[in-house]
Amino acid sequence: MLESLLWVLISFLSGSLPFAVWLGRLKGKDVRAVGDRNPGAINAFRAGGKWVGIAVLLLDISKAAAPIGLAYYEFGWRGARMVPIAIAPMLGHAFSPFLGWRGGKAIATALGVWIGLTLWRVPLIALPALTLFYLWLRNAGWALLLTLATIGVYLLLFNPDPLFLSVLVLQSALLLWKHRQDLSQPPWQKPLHE
C-alpha cells in the first residue's frame, strides 16, 4: 500500500512540473498571457516560439511517460493498483501545486500516459485521429472527444485490458472537463478564446 502511494505521489509530482511556465520565463514570456491562458504546449509555441514549444511538448509528454513506463515495464505494476499511478501525472498537470493548484488541459500529458502504458500502439491511433478531427472541426474539445472515442473503439477491438479501459474512462472525464468550454459550442464552431 505504501509503495502504491509513493508511486502515485511520484507520478503526480512529475506531472505537476509546469515546464511551459518555466521555459516561457526563460524567454521573458508568460504563456498564461496568450491564447486561452492555459499553461501548456500550445501557448508555449505562441509565447515562446517554435523551440520553446517543441521543448515543452516533449517535456510534458515525458513527465507522464517516464514514471508510468517505469512502473509498468520495469516494476511490473498491473491491474487496479496501476490506475491511480497512470492518472496521477494528468492530475498533476491539470492541478499543479506549483501554480496554485491550477494547470493545463493535459493533452500532451495524456499522450505520455499512453506511451508509458502501450509504447506506440495507442499514440499511433490517437495522434492521427486528433490531427484529422481538429483539421476537420477546428474545435479542440470536439476533436478530443472524437479521438477519445476512437481510442475506445481501438481498445475494445484489439486490447480490451481492464487497466487500459479504466485509464481511458478516467482520462476522458478529466480531459472533457478541462475542455468543457469548447464542448459547450457546436462542433464546427472554433472556440472564441483561441
Backbone as ProteinMPNN parsed JSONL, in Angstrom:
{"seq_chain_A": "MLESLLWVLISFLSGSLPFAVWLGRLKGKDVRAVGDRNPGAINAFRAGGKWVGIAVLLLDISKAAAPIGLAYYEFGWRGARMVPIAIAPMLGHAFSPFLGWRGGKAIATALGVWIGLTLWRVPLIALPALTLFYLWLRNAGWALLLTLATIGVYLLLFNPDPLFLSVLVLQSALLLWKHRQDLSQPPWQKPLHE", "coords_chain_A": {"N_chain_A": [[0.814, -1.197, 0.0], [1.87, 1.291, 0.856], [3.9, 1.514, -0.981], [2.444, 1.778, -3.357], [1.182, 4.285, -2.909], [3.442, 5.88, -2.854], [4.328, 5.662, -5.527], [2.149, 6.876, -6.811], [2.37, 9.462, -5.795], [4.925, 10.194, -6.798], [4.36, 10.11, -9.554], [2.345, 12.06, -9.707], [3.721, 14.396, -8.843], [5.701, 14.533, -10.802], [4.099, 14.981, -13.072], [3.124, 17.465, -12.367], [5.032, 19.386, -12.844], [5.529, 22.506, -14.162], [6.492, 22.99, -17.03], [5.962, 24.621, -19.268], [5.46, 27.169, -18.2], [7.895, 27.656, -16.86], [9.872, 27.451, -18.922], [8.9, 29.384, -20.622], [9.332, 31.668, -19.082], [12.102, 31.803, -19.207], [12.402, 32.867, -21.704], [11.404, 35.31, -21.223], [8.651, 35.517, -21.271], [5.179, 35.061, -20.445], [3.342, 32.307, -20.603], [0.76, 32.087, -19.868], [-0.473, 34.37, -20.559], [-1.31, 34.47, -23.122], [-3.346, 33.321, -25.914], [-5.57, 30.872, -24.819], [-4.874, 31.203, -22.222], [-3.785, 29.057, -20.961], [-1.445, 27.044, -19.263], [0.281, 25.406, -21.138], [1.56, 23.359, -23.873], [0.693, 24.419, -26.419], [0.298, 27.179, -25.952], [2.884, 27.711, -25.204], [4.199, 27.488, -27.629], [2.99, 29.702, -28.872], [3.776, 31.882, -27.204], [6.53, 31.583, -26.757], [7.727, 30.721, -29.076], [8.872, 28.46, -31.722], [10.942, 26.638, -30.793], [10.815, 26.686, -27.999], [8.185, 25.815, -27.717], [8.333, 23.208, -28.825], [10.132, 22.027, -27.024], [8.654, 22.189, -24.619], [6.422, 20.619, -25.31], [7.634, 18.061, -25.66], [8.692, 17.681, -23.074], [6.336, 17.761, -21.522], [5.053, 15.479, -22.44], [6.947, 13.562, -21.704], [7.053, 13.784, -18.905], [4.923, 12.346, -18.014], [5.147, 9.892, -19.346], [7.571, 8.796, -18.411], [7.449, 8.124, -15.457], [5.252, 6.378, -15.539], [5.955, 4.466, -17.481], [8.189, 3.337, -16.181], [6.967, 2.238, -13.846], [5.179, 0.445, -15.034], [6.596, -1.159, -16.975], [9.231, -1.652, -15.947], [8.897, -2.218, -13.188], [6.724, -3.83, -13.22], [4.027, -3.285, -12.536], [0.569, -3.8, -12.542], [-2.949, -3.989, -13.355], [-5.555, -2.896, -11.042], [-4.094, -1.383, -9.171], [-2.374, 0.054, -10.73], [-3.873, 1.963, -12.004], [-4.385, 4.505, -10.529], [-1.765, 5.44, -10.558], [-1.336, 5.837, -13.255], [-3.11, 7.874, -13.847], [-2.325, 9.944, -12.242], [-0.153, 11.725, -13.253], [-1.526, 13.34, -15.099], [-3.424, 14.571, -13.469], [-1.669, 15.995, -11.883], [-0.618, 17.762, -13.791], [-2.928, 19.17, -14.543], [-3.752, 20.264, -12.14], [-1.637, 21.735, -10.728], [0.538, 21.968, -7.951], [2.57, 23.805, -8.058], [1.514, 25.916, -9.385], [-0.461, 27.078, -7.872], [-2.501, 25.158, -7.634], [-3.691, 25.166, -10.08], [-3.726, 24.572, -13.612], [-2.766, 23.076, -16.766], [-4.436, 21.76, -19.724], [-3.824, 19.147, -20.201], [-3.415, 17.491, -22.475], [-1.007, 16.761, -23.86], [0.227, 15.466, -21.755], [-1.545, 13.368, -21.4], [-1.03, 11.935, -23.718], [1.552, 11.115, -23.055], [0.916, 9.352, -20.977], [-0.212, 7.22, -22.421], [1.971, 6.456, -23.955], [3.651, 5.576, -21.923], [2.177, 3.348, -21.06], [1.582, 1.769, -23.363], [3.599, 1.976, -25.169], [3.98, 2.691, -28.416], [1.55, 1.938, -29.455], [-1.19, 2.909, -28.816], [-0.684, 5.742, -29.129], [-0.163, 5.796, -31.915], [-2.653, 5.516, -32.969], [-4.068, 7.589, -31.735], [-2.777, 10.118, -32.304], [-2.912, 10.604, -35.217], [-5.732, 10.562, -35.4], [-6.547, 12.69, -33.69], [-5.346, 14.831, -35.017], [-6.622, 14.777, -37.571], [-9.349, 15.096, -36.812], [-9.204, 17.593, -35.579], [-8.359, 19.254, -37.696], [-10.58, 19.011, -39.29], [-12.749, 19.945, -37.675], [-11.825, 22.178, -36.201], [-12.122, 22.721, -33.543], [-10.924, 22.157, -30.487], [-11.955, 20.745, -28.24], [-14.116, 19.147, -29.227], [-12.723, 17.712, -31.173], [-11.026, 16.297, -29.523], [-12.874, 14.775, -28.03], [-13.896, 13.059, -30.063], [-11.519, 11.771, -30.691], [-10.919, 10.42, -28.293], [-13.076, 8.648, -28.299], [-12.366, 7.156, -30.549], [-10.002, 5.955, -29.629], [-11.153, 4.396, -27.637], [-12.728, 2.589, -29.171], [-10.678, 1.288, -30.56], [-9.282, 0.078, -28.368], [-11.307, -1.597, -27.312], [-11.681, -3.353, -29.458], [-9.113, -4.426, -30.006], [-7.445, -4.557, -27.746], [-8.659, -5.122, -25.057], [-7.936, -4.622, -22.318], [-8.655, -4.385, -18.91], [-7.303, -2.491, -17.321], [-6.368, -0.564, -19.202], [-8.817, 0.311, -20.259], [-10.031, 1.365, -17.975], [-8.251, 3.457, -17.386], [-8.651, 5.001, -19.684], [-11.352, 5.808, -19.369], [-11.238, 7.384, -17.0], [-9.33, 9.241, -17.768], [-10.657, 10.414, -19.919], [-12.793, 11.648, -18.576], [-11.442, 13.666, -17.12], [-10.127, 15.11, -19.22], [-12.287, 15.939, -20.827], [-13.698, 17.485, -19.022], [-11.82, 19.541, -18.626], [-11.977, 20.662, -21.112], [-14.482, 21.672, -21.306], [-15.558, 24.169, -22.004], [-15.041, 24.429, -24.778], [-16.595, 22.274, -25.616], [-19.115, 23.183, -25.08], [-19.889, 24.603, -27.207], [-21.071, 24.46, -30.646], [-19.843, 21.69, -32.617], [-18.575, 22.523, -35.011], [-17.854, 25.101, -34.609], [-15.257, 27.322, -34.071], [-13.469, 27.728, -31.035], [-13.935, 30.664, -29.022], [-11.855, 31.652, -27.438], [-9.426, 31.149, -28.628]], "CA_chain_A": [[0.0, 0.0, 0.0], [2.756, 2.447, 0.93], [4.606, 1.584, -2.265], [1.482, 2.328, -4.323], [1.043, 5.711, -2.637], [4.689, 6.524, -3.259], [4.306, 5.758, -6.992], [1.152, 7.889, -7.175], [2.964, 10.755, -5.467], [5.983, 10.458, -7.785], [3.712, 10.398, -10.836], [1.659, 13.347, -9.581], [4.716, 15.467, -8.801], [6.3, 14.611, -12.133], [3.121, 15.619, -13.94], [2.827, 18.838, -11.945], [6.109, 20.299, -13.215], [4.981, 23.404, -15.19], [7.57, 23.327, -17.962], [5.563, 25.737, -20.145], [5.661, 28.414, -17.455], [9.321, 27.825, -16.588], [10.62, 27.738, -20.149], [8.424, 30.684, -21.092], [10.025, 32.705, -18.301], [13.466, 31.924, -19.737], [12.289, 33.749, -22.872], [10.795, 36.567, -20.796], [7.226, 35.472, -21.628], [4.264, 34.307, -19.597], [2.458, 31.563, -21.508], [-0.62, 32.243, -19.387], [-0.97, 35.673, -21.02], [-1.651, 34.356, -24.542], [-4.324, 32.298, -26.294], [-6.607, 30.56, -23.83], [-4.237, 31.411, -20.915], [-3.508, 27.731, -20.45], [-0.002, 26.792, -19.181], [0.579, 24.174, -21.847], [2.451, 23.39, -25.038], [0.215, 25.297, -27.491], [0.625, 28.553, -25.597], [4.345, 27.828, -25.212], [4.511, 27.814, -29.035], [2.536, 31.07, -29.14], [4.519, 32.883, -26.437], [7.985, 31.414, -26.782], [8.235, 30.338, -30.384], [8.927, 27.049, -32.118], [11.828, 25.788, -29.995], [10.243, 26.578, -26.654], [7.001, 24.972, -27.855], [8.743, 21.807, -29.005], [10.707, 21.568, -25.756], [7.558, 21.999, -23.663], [5.649, 19.462, -25.755], [8.384, 16.84, -25.335], [8.775, 17.551, -21.613], [5.01, 17.426, -20.997], [4.831, 14.065, -22.751], [7.9, 12.746, -20.939], [6.806, 13.796, -17.462], [3.959, 11.273, -17.746], [5.639, 8.615, -19.882], [8.682, 8.246, -17.618], [7.068, 7.362, -14.259], [4.322, 5.293, -15.87], [6.745, 3.42, -18.127], [8.981, 2.656, -15.141], [6.079, 1.42, -13.012], [4.527, -0.61, -15.82], [7.527, -2.077, -17.638], [10.383, -2.03, -15.131], [8.483, -2.766, -11.902], [5.67, -4.81, -13.476], [2.746, -2.963, -11.929], [-0.56, -4.072, -13.419], [-4.256, -4.029, -12.721], [-6.182, -1.751, -10.383], [-3.141, -0.51, -8.479], [-1.7, 0.881, -11.724], [-4.781, 3.012, -12.492], [-4.094, 5.834, -9.99], [-0.426, 5.845, -10.997], [-1.465, 6.278, -14.645], [-3.893, 9.113, -13.902], [-1.678, 10.967, -11.403], [0.539, 12.816, -13.954], [-2.507, 14.243, -15.698], [-3.96, 15.375, -12.373], [-0.606, 16.923, -11.525], [-0.547, 18.806, -14.815], [-4.168, 19.95, -14.519], [-3.897, 20.906, -10.828], [-0.249, 21.774, -10.266], [0.814, 22.728, -6.731], [3.5, 24.88, -8.408], [0.737, 27.008, -9.988], [-1.628, 27.355, -7.029], [-3.497, 24.122, -7.909], [-4.259, 25.371, -11.414], [-2.819, 23.974, -14.575], [-3.106, 22.972, -18.169], [-5.526, 20.885, -20.168], [-3.288, 17.784, -20.045], [-3.445, 16.656, -23.681], [0.324, 16.174, -24.072], [0.463, 14.543, -20.65], [-2.354, 12.183, -21.708], [-0.251, 11.163, -24.693], [2.62, 10.48, -22.287], [0.33, 8.214, -20.261], [-0.352, 6.093, -23.347], [3.318, 5.985, -24.297], [4.105, 4.805, -20.772], [1.443, 2.087, -20.945], [1.497, 0.936, -24.577], [4.659, 2.436, -26.067], [3.454, 3.481, -29.537], [0.307, 1.388, -30.008], [-2.292, 3.875, -28.73], [-0.34, 7.006, -29.792], [-0.272, 5.687, -33.375], [-4.075, 5.694, -33.272], [-4.55, 8.863, -31.194], [-2.223, 11.315, -32.953], [-3.574, 10.887, -36.5], [-7.153, 10.85, -35.183], [-6.67, 14.049, -33.155], [-4.977, 15.766, -36.089], [-7.695, 14.809, -38.57], [-10.57, 15.678, -36.238], [-9.001, 19.025, -35.353], [-8.371, 19.927, -39.004], [-11.954, 18.966, -39.785], [-13.676, 20.715, -36.852], [-11.186, 23.392, -35.673], [-12.543, 22.877, -32.158], [-10.104, 21.169, -29.774], [-12.768, 19.903, -27.37], [-14.827, 18.139, -30.021], [-11.704, 16.839, -31.778], [-10.564, 15.42, -28.443], [-13.955, 13.824, -27.751], [-13.896, 12.045, -31.124], [-10.28, 10.998, -30.564], [-11.095, 9.501, -27.162], [-13.978, 7.59, -28.775], [-11.575, 6.319, -31.451], [-9.139, 5.127, -28.776], [-12.023, 3.418, -27.002], [-13.05, 1.547, -30.15], [-9.435, 0.52, -30.769], [-9.024, -0.773, -27.205], [-12.333, -2.64, -27.221], [-11.496, -4.338, -30.525], [-7.789, -5.042, -30.123], [-6.721, -4.697, -26.489], [-9.642, -4.759, -24.033], [-7.366, -4.758, -20.981], [-9.405, -3.546, -17.965], [-6.462, -1.363, -16.91], [-6.391, 0.456, -20.246], [-10.169, 0.858, -20.352], [-10.227, 2.207, -16.782], [-7.464, 4.68, -17.583], [-9.325, 5.797, -20.717], [-12.561, 6.411, -18.801], [-10.845, 8.454, -16.074], [-8.652, 10.248, -18.585], [-11.709, 11.106, -20.668], [-13.527, 12.525, -17.657], [-10.615, 14.837, -16.839], [-9.901, 15.887, -20.436], [-13.53, 16.568, -21.274], [-13.997, 18.557, -18.074], [-10.902, 20.648, -18.912], [-12.377, 21.224, -22.412], [-15.94, 21.873, -21.259], [-15.931, 25.402, -22.711], [-15.086, 24.087, -26.201], [-17.695, 21.343, -25.842], [-20.392, 23.877, -24.949], [-20.17, 25.21, -28.506], [-21.26, 23.466, -31.698], [-18.552, 21.103, -33.036], [-17.964, 23.202, -36.156], [-17.516, 26.484, -34.242], [-13.941, 27.491, -33.446], [-13.632, 28.375, -29.738], [-13.7, 32.102, -29.005], [-10.66, 32.01, -26.702], [-8.199, 30.843, -29.355]], "C_chain_A": [[0.861, 1.265, 0.0], [3.512, 2.634, -0.381], [3.701, 2.165, -3.354], [1.333, 3.826, -4.152], [2.287, 6.479, -3.055], [4.741, 6.703, -4.772], [3.301, 6.806, -7.462], [1.722, 9.282, -6.926], [4.054, 11.14, -6.467], [5.375, 10.85, -9.128], [3.021, 11.758, -10.809], [2.658, 14.5, -9.626], [5.419, 15.634, -10.145], [5.368, 15.338, -13.093], [2.886, 17.076, -13.61], [3.91, 19.843, -12.328], [5.661, 21.188, -14.376], [6.057, 23.896, -16.168], [7.22, 24.501, -18.867], [5.826, 27.071, -19.458], [7.155, 28.674, -17.263], [10.113, 28.182, -17.841], [10.162, 29.058, -20.775], [9.125, 31.825, -20.377], [11.457, 32.893, -18.785], [13.506, 32.832, -20.963], [11.663, 35.1, -22.511], [9.313, 36.656, -21.106], [6.443, 34.71, -20.571], [3.256, 33.617, -20.512], [0.993, 31.69, -21.103], [-1.224, 33.588, -19.789], [-1.375, 35.638, -22.491], [-2.712, 33.28, -24.748], [-5.408, 32.115, -25.252], [-6.086, 30.657, -22.392], [-3.909, 30.102, -20.202], [-1.984, 27.509, -20.386], [0.37, 25.448, -19.82], [1.386, 24.413, -23.105], [1.986, 24.354, -26.127], [0.553, 26.753, -27.182], [2.132, 28.765, -25.469], [4.824, 28.129, -26.637], [4.169, 29.274, -29.321], [3.436, 32.109, -28.463], [6.021, 32.794, -26.648], [8.582, 31.036, -28.112], [8.382, 28.831, -30.544], [9.75, 26.196, -31.153], [11.342, 25.628, -28.561], [9.021, 25.656, -26.701], [7.34, 23.504, -27.993], [9.303, 21.248, -27.706], [9.618, 21.284, -24.731], [6.729, 20.774, -24.039], [6.346, 18.16, -25.368], [8.49, 16.615, -23.831], [7.422, 17.18, -21.01], [4.626, 15.979, -21.307], [5.682, 13.193, -21.839], [7.593, 12.697, -19.455], [5.718, 12.804, -17.061], [4.513, 9.923, -18.183], [6.695, 7.981, -18.979], [8.216, 7.498, -16.364], [6.134, 6.194, -14.571], [5.062, 4.137, -16.536], [7.59, 2.643, -17.135], [8.104, 1.728, -14.312], [5.55, 0.218, -13.789], [5.522, -1.634, -16.366], [8.675, -2.545, -16.748], [9.976, -2.704, -13.825], [7.293, -3.713, -12.02], [4.333, -4.54, -12.814], [1.638, -3.154, -12.963], [-1.858, -3.92, -12.639], [-4.66, -2.75, -12.025], [-5.172, -0.836, -9.702], [-2.361, 0.385, -9.439], [-2.568, 2.058, -12.177], [-4.474, 4.376, -11.868], [-2.705, 6.342, -10.379], [-0.504, 6.431, -12.406], [-2.235, 7.593, -14.772], [-3.176, 10.261, -13.193], [-0.917, 12.042, -12.186], [-0.409, 13.82, -14.599], [-3.13, 15.141, -14.634], [-2.931, 16.404, -11.916], [-0.496, 18.074, -12.507], [-1.762, 19.741, -14.735], [-4.335, 20.751, -13.232], [-2.526, 20.967, -10.153], [-0.09, 22.564, -8.966], [1.796, 23.88, -6.985], [2.776, 26.101, -8.986], [-0.527, 27.295, -9.188], [-2.792, 26.422, -7.307], [-4.301, 24.402, -9.183], [-3.297, 24.721, -12.396], [-3.386, 23.913, -15.964], [-4.211, 21.97, -18.439], [-5.108, 19.429, -20.296], [-3.345, 16.906, -21.298], [-2.088, 15.984, -23.917], [0.643, 15.16, -22.979], [-0.345, 13.262, -20.847], [-1.642, 11.305, -22.727], [0.886, 10.433, -23.995], [2.138, 9.269, -21.504], [0.275, 6.995, -21.187], [0.996, 5.579, -23.835], [3.851, 5.124, -23.155], [3.445, 3.451, -20.657], [1.571, 1.184, -22.171], [2.622, 1.2, -25.568], [4.015, 3.229, -27.199], [2.119, 2.975, -30.073], [-0.852, 2.394, -29.971], [-1.913, 5.219, -29.36], [-0.426, 6.948, -31.316], [-1.719, 5.767, -33.849], [-4.496, 7.125, -32.913], [-4.05, 10.08, -31.969], [-2.836, 11.592, -34.321], [-5.053, 11.238, -36.325], [-7.334, 12.285, -34.689], [-6.371, 15.092, -34.233], [-6.102, 15.898, -37.11], [-8.963, 15.465, -38.029], [-10.404, 17.177, -35.998], [-9.01, 19.799, -36.67], [-9.782, 20.012, -39.571], [-12.848, 19.951, -39.017], [-13.139, 22.064, -36.38], [-11.631, 23.704, -34.24], [-11.863, 21.767, -31.359], [-10.933, 20.236, -28.903], [-13.481, 18.794, -28.117], [-13.855, 17.191, -30.714], [-11.196, 15.841, -30.745], [-11.613, 14.371, -28.108], [-13.981, 12.701, -28.789], [-12.638, 11.178, -31.073], [-10.38, 9.991, -29.422], [-12.029, 8.351, -27.543], [-13.236, 6.623, -29.697], [-10.646, 5.399, -30.655], [-9.969, 4.041, -28.103], [-12.388, 2.278, -27.927], [-11.829, 0.663, -30.392], [-9.186, -0.431, -29.604], [-10.033, -1.901, -27.097], [-12.12, -3.737, -28.259], [-10.185, -5.102, -30.417], [-7.038, -5.229, -28.811], [-7.631, -4.309, -25.321], [-9.154, -5.018, -22.597], [-8.142, -3.847, -20.02], [-8.6, -2.344, -17.466], [-6.556, -0.234, -17.928], [-7.762, 1.111, -20.354], [-10.485, 1.76, -19.155], [-9.487, 3.531, -16.915], [-8.158, 5.575, -18.606], [-10.56, 6.497, -20.161], [-12.195, 7.58, -17.889], [-10.164, 9.606, -16.813], [-9.68, 11.073, -19.353], [-12.468, 12.073, -19.785], [-12.729, 13.802, -17.387], [-10.46, 15.718, -18.079], [-11.166, 16.607, -20.899], [-13.957, 17.676, -20.313], [-13.105, 19.767, -18.346], [-11.256, 21.34, -20.232], [-13.869, 21.531, -22.462], [-16.38, 23.133, -21.99], [-16.02, 25.152, -24.214], [-16.3, 23.215, -26.511], [-19.064, 22.006, -25.705], [-20.8, 24.573, -26.246], [-20.425, 24.12, -29.54], [-19.901, 22.949, -32.203], [-17.841, 21.883, -34.133], [-17.552, 24.639, -35.834], [-16.163, 26.527, -33.542], [-14.119, 28.204, -32.112], [-13.223, 29.842, -29.78], [-12.369, 32.472, -28.369], [-9.371, 31.742, -27.456], [-7.776, 32.003, -30.222]], "O_chain_A": [[0.608, 2.196, -0.765], [3.737, 3.757, -0.831], [4.154, 2.958, -4.179], [1.354, 4.566, -5.135], [2.192, 7.601, -3.554], [5.145, 7.758, -5.259], [3.573, 7.545, -8.408], [1.57, 10.177, -7.758], [4.101, 12.28, -6.929], [5.821, 11.806, -9.763], [3.1, 12.518, -11.774], [2.462, 15.468, -10.362], [5.698, 16.755, -10.569], [5.802, 16.213, -13.842], [2.488, 17.85, -14.481], [3.716, 21.046, -12.149], [5.433, 20.681, -15.474], [6.469, 25.055, -16.133], [8.096, 25.299, -19.202], [6.358, 27.995, -20.072], [7.624, 29.791, -17.482], [10.928, 29.104, -17.825], [10.961, 29.765, -21.388], [9.471, 32.832, -20.993], [11.974, 34.01, -18.778], [14.514, 33.486, -21.23], [11.422, 35.932, -23.385], [8.767, 37.756, -21.196], [6.975, 33.831, -19.892], [2.414, 34.275, -21.123], [0.095, 31.429, -21.904], [-2.35, 33.908, -19.406], [-1.745, 36.67, -23.051], [-2.946, 32.442, -23.877], [-6.077, 33.067, -24.852], [-6.769, 30.247, -21.454], [-3.774, 30.065, -18.979], [-1.298, 27.765, -21.375], [0.723, 24.49, -19.131], [1.838, 25.527, -23.369], [2.818, 25.049, -26.711], [1.038, 27.478, -28.05], [2.607, 29.891, -25.612], [5.742, 28.927, -26.832], [4.956, 29.995, -29.935], [3.812, 33.104, -29.083], [6.706, 33.816, -26.71], [9.803, 31.027, -28.272], [8.068, 28.047, -29.648], [9.293, 25.132, -30.737], [11.45, 24.547, -27.982], [8.846, 24.812, -25.822], [6.716, 22.652, -27.361], [8.986, 20.121, -27.326], [9.652, 20.259, -24.051], [6.372, 19.979, -23.17], [5.718, 17.258, -24.813], [8.389, 15.48, -23.366], [7.363, 16.371, -20.084], [3.945, 15.332, -20.511], [5.201, 12.211, -21.273], [7.842, 11.681, -18.806], [5.605, 12.458, -15.885], [4.366, 8.927, -17.474], [6.711, 6.763, -18.803], [8.558, 6.325, -16.212], [6.218, 5.143, -13.937], [4.835, 2.973, -16.206], [7.696, 1.421, -17.234], [8.452, 0.567, -14.096], [5.484, -0.892, -13.26], [5.311, -2.84, -16.231], [9.052, -3.716, -16.792], [10.627, -3.654, -13.392], [6.893, -4.331, -11.034], [3.577, -5.475, -12.553], [1.759, -2.723, -14.11], [-1.855, -3.747, -11.42], [-4.184, -1.664, -12.357], [-5.379, 0.377, -9.661], [-1.752, 1.366, -9.014], [-2.042, 3.049, -12.682], [-4.312, 5.342, -12.613], [-2.5, 7.548, -10.511], [0.181, 7.406, -12.716], [-2.018, 8.344, -15.723], [-3.404, 11.426, -13.517], [-1.02, 13.211, -11.814], [-0.12, 15.016, -14.638], [-3.34, 16.331, -14.867], [-3.277, 17.543, -11.6], [-0.305, 19.224, -12.111], [-1.624, 20.959, -14.849], [-4.985, 21.797, -13.229], [-2.298, 20.323, -9.129], [-0.535, 23.709, -8.885], [1.844, 24.83, -6.204], [3.35, 27.187, -9.068], [-1.543, 27.706, -9.748], [-3.948, 26.836, -7.229], [-5.431, 23.939, -9.34], [-2.176, 24.365, -12.033], [-4.352, 24.598, -16.299], [-4.827, 21.417, -17.528], [-5.959, 18.56, -20.482], [-3.326, 15.681, -21.181], [-2.026, 14.776, -24.147], [1.253, 14.123, -23.241], [0.125, 12.179, -20.496], [-1.65, 10.08, -22.615], [1.161, 9.272, -24.298], [2.857, 8.278, -21.377], [0.659, 5.89, -20.803], [1.143, 4.386, -24.101], [4.434, 4.066, -23.39], [4.074, 2.494, -20.206], [1.659, -0.036, -22.033], [2.591, 0.695, -26.691], [3.544, 4.343, -26.966], [1.603, 3.522, -31.047], [-1.433, 2.693, -31.015], [-2.737, 5.8, -30.066], [-0.733, 7.958, -31.948], [-1.971, 6.057, -35.019], [-5.191, 7.787, -33.684], [-4.833, 10.985, -32.261], [-3.249, 12.723, -34.573], [-5.569, 12.111, -37.023], [-8.177, 13.016, -35.208], [-7.061, 16.106, -34.339], [-6.489, 17.01, -37.47], [-9.578, 16.29, -38.704], [-11.346, 17.947, -36.188], [-9.6, 20.876, -36.754], [-10.129, 20.976, -40.253], [-13.612, 20.701, -39.624], [-13.915, 22.998, -36.18], [-11.519, 24.845, -33.79], [-12.177, 20.589, -31.525], [-10.638, 19.043, -28.835], [-13.457, 17.637, -27.698], [-14.131, 15.997, -30.831], [-10.964, 14.674, -31.062], [-11.279, 13.201, -27.92], [-14.078, 11.526, -28.433], [-12.69, 9.986, -31.377], [-9.972, 8.839, -29.569], [-11.797, 7.208, -27.15], [-13.452, 5.413, -29.634], [-10.518, 4.215, -30.964], [-9.533, 2.893, -28.009], [-12.364, 1.117, -27.517], [-11.938, -0.563, -30.425], [-8.91, -1.612, -29.816], [-9.661, -3.041, -26.82], [-12.35, -4.913, -27.979], [-10.143, -6.298, -30.704], [-6.074, -5.994, -28.768], [-7.405, -3.289, -24.67], [-9.886, -5.568, -21.774], [-8.276, -2.653, -20.288], [-9.173, -1.284, -17.215], [-6.796, 0.917, -17.564], [-7.86, 2.327, -20.522], [-11.131, 2.797, -19.309], [-10.025, 4.592, -16.597], [-8.24, 6.787, -18.408], [-10.787, 7.67, -20.459], [-12.784, 8.655, -17.998], [-10.393, 10.779, -16.52], [-9.572, 12.297, -19.423], [-12.758, 13.197, -20.196], [-13.286, 14.899, -17.424], [-10.641, 16.933, -18.003], [-11.106, 17.764, -21.316], [-14.512, 18.688, -20.738], [-13.579, 20.902, -18.302], [-10.872, 22.49, -20.444], [-14.449, 21.637, -23.543], [-17.478, 23.162, -22.547], [-16.963, 25.607, -24.861], [-16.954, 23.392, -27.538], [-20.066, 21.454, -26.16], [-21.918, 25.073, -26.366], [-20.034, 22.972, -29.331], [-18.922, 23.695, -32.213], [-16.61, 21.896, -34.173], [-16.972, 25.322, -36.678], [-15.954, 25.846, -32.539], [-14.848, 29.194, -32.047], [-12.285, 30.217, -30.484], [-11.796, 33.505, -28.716], [-8.301, 32.085, -26.954], [-6.758, 31.921, -30.91]]}, "name": "protein", "num_of_chains": 1, "seq": "MLESLLWVLISFLSGSLPFAVWLGRLKGKDVRAVGDRNPGAINAFRAGGKWVGIAVLLLDISKAAAPIGLAYYEFGWRGARMVPIAIAPMLGHAFSPFLGWRGGKAIATALGVWIGLTLWRVPLIALPALTLFYLWLRNAGWALLLTLATIGVYLLLFNPDPLFLSVLVLQSALLLWKHRQDLSQPPWQKPLHE"}
